[in-house]
mmCIF file of C-alpha atoms in Angstrom:
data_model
loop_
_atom_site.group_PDB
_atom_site.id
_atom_site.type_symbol
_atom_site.label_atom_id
_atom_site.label_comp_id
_atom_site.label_asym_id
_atom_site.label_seq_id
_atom_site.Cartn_x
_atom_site.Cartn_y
_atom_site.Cartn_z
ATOM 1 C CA UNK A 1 92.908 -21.339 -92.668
ATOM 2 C CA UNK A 2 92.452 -22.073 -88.958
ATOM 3 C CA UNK A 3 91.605 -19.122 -86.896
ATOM 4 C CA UNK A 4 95.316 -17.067 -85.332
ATOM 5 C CA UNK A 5 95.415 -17.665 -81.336
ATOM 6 C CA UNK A 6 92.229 -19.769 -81.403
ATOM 7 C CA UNK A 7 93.432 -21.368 -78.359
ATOM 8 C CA UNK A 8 92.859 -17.874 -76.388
ATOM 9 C CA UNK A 9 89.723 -17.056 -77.747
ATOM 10 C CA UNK A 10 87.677 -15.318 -75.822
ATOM 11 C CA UNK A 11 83.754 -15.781 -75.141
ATOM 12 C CA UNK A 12 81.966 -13.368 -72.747
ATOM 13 C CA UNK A 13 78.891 -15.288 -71.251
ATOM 14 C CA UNK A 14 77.080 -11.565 -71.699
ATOM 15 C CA UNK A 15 77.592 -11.445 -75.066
ATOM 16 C CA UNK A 16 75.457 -14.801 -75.410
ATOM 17 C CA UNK A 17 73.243 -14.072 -72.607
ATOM 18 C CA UNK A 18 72.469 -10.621 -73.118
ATOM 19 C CA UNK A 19 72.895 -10.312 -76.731
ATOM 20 C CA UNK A 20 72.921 -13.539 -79.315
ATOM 21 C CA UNK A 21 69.939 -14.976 -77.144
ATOM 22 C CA UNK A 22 68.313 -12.350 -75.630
ATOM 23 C CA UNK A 23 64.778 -11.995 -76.771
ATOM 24 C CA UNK A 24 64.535 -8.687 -75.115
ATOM 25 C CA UNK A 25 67.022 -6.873 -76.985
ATOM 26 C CA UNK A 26 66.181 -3.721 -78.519
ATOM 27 C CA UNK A 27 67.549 -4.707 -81.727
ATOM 28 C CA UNK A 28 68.538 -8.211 -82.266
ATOM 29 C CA UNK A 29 66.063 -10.002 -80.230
ATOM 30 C CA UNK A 30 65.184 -11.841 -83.458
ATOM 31 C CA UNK A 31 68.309 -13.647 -83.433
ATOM 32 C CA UNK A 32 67.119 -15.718 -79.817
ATOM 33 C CA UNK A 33 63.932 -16.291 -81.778
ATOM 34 C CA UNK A 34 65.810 -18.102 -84.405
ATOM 35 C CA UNK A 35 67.790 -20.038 -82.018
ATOM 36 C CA UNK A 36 65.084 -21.405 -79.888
ATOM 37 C CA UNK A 37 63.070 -22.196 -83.383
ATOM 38 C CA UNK A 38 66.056 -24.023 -84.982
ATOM 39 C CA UNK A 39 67.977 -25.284 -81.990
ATOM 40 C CA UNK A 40 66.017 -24.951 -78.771
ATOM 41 C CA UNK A 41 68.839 -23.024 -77.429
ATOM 42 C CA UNK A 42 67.975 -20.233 -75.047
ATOM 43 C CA UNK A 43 69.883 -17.975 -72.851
ATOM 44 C CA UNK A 44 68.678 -20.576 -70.098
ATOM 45 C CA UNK A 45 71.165 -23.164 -71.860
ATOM 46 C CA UNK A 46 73.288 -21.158 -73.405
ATOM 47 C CA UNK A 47 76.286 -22.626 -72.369
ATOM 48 C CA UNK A 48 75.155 -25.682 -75.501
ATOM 49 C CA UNK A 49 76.278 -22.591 -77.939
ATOM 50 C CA UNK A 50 79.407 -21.455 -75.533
ATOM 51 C CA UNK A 51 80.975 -24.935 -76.081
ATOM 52 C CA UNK A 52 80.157 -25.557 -79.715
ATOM 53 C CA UNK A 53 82.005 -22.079 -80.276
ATOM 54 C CA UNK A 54 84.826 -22.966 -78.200
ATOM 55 C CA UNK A 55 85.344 -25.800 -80.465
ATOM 56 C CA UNK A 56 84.401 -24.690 -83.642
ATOM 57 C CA UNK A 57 87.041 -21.877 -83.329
ATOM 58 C CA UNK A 58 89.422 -24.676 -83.182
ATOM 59 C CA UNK A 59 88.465 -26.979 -85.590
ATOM 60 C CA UNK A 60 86.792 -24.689 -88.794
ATOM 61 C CA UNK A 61 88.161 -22.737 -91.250
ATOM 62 C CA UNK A 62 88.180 -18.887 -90.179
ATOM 63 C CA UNK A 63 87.750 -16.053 -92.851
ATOM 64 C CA UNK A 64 89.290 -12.777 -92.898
ATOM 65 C CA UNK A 65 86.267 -10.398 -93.808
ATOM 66 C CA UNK A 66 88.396 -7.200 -93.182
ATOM 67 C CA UNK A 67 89.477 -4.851 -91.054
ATOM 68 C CA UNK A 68 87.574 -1.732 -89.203
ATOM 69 C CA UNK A 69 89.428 0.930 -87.320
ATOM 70 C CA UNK A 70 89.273 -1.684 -84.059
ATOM 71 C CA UNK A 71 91.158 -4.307 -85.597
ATOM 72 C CA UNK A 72 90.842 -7.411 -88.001
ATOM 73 C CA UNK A 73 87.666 -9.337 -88.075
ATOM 74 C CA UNK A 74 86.704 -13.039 -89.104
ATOM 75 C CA UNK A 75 84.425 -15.299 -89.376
ATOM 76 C CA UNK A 76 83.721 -19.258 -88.358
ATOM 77 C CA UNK A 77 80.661 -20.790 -89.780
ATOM 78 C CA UNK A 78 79.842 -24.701 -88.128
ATOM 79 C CA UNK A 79 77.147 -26.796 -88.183
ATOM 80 C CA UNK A 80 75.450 -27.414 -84.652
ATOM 81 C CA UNK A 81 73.867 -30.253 -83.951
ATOM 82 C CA UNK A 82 71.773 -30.314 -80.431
ATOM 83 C CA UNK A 83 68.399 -32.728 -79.459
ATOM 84 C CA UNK A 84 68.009 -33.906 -83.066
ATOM 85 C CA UNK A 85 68.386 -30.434 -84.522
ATOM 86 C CA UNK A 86 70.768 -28.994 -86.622
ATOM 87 C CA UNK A 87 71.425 -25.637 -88.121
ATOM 88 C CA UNK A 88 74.323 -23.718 -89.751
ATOM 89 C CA UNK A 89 75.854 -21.000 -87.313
ATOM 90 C CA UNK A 90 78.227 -17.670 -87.673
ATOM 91 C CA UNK A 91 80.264 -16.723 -85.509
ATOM 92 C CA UNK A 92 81.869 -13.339 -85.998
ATOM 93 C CA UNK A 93 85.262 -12.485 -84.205
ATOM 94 C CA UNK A 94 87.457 -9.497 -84.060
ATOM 95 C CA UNK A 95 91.138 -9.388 -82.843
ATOM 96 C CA UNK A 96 91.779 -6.031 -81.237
ATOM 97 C CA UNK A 97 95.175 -4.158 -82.663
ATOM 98 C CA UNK A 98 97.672 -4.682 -80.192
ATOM 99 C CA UNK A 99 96.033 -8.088 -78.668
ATOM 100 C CA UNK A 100 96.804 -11.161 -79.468
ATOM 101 C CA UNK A 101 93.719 -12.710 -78.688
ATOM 102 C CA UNK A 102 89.928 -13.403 -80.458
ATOM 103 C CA UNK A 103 86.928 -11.976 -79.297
ATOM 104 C CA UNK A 104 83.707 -13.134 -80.277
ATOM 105 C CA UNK A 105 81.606 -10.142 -81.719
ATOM 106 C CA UNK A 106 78.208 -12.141 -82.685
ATOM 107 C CA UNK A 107 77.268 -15.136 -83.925
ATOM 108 C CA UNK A 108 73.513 -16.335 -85.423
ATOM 109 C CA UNK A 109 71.894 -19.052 -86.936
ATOM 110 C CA UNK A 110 73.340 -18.989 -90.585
ATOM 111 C CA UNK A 111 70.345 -19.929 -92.872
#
């Protein structure tokens, strides 16, 4: 099924920058390492991964993997392809109760 209000998903730059591609965070820093090994994405370019989310979210199936006490959460796998490279991301979403909107929790190279 294609992902509800995918057109109004929302992508904080932080969330990349500070998070997915950190390689100082306290406790996923090992997901930037597996970026920059597979893709040669880093929080320098991480607007490559921004974009390919953005689209993905329109184009790829979404799963419903539950629901917490926040609201209803899904994920988007894709295939990225950047410089001759390609790996298999997640992205993980969550759509707040009461928004109509999707909000990208995480995403990580998928292999």
């Amino acid at each position: 099924m294609l992902f509800p209000f995918a057109e109004k998903a929302f992508i904080d730059d932080k969330k990349l920058v500070g998070y997915c591609l950190s390689e100082t965070h306290i406790t996923d820093k090992h997901k930037a390492r597996v970026f920059k090994a597979a893709l040669g994405i880093t929080a320098d370019n991480y607007l490559i991964l921004k974009e390919a989310i953005s689209t993905a979210v329109l184009i790829e199936d979404a799963t419903f993997s539950g629901a917490n006490a926040q609201g209803e959460l899904y994920v988007v796998d894709f295939i990225l392809t950047y410089k001759a490279r390609q790996a298999s991301i997640r992205s993980a979403w969550i759509i707040h109760f009461g928004e109509s909107f999707p909000r990208l929790v995480s995403c990580y190279v998928n292999e």
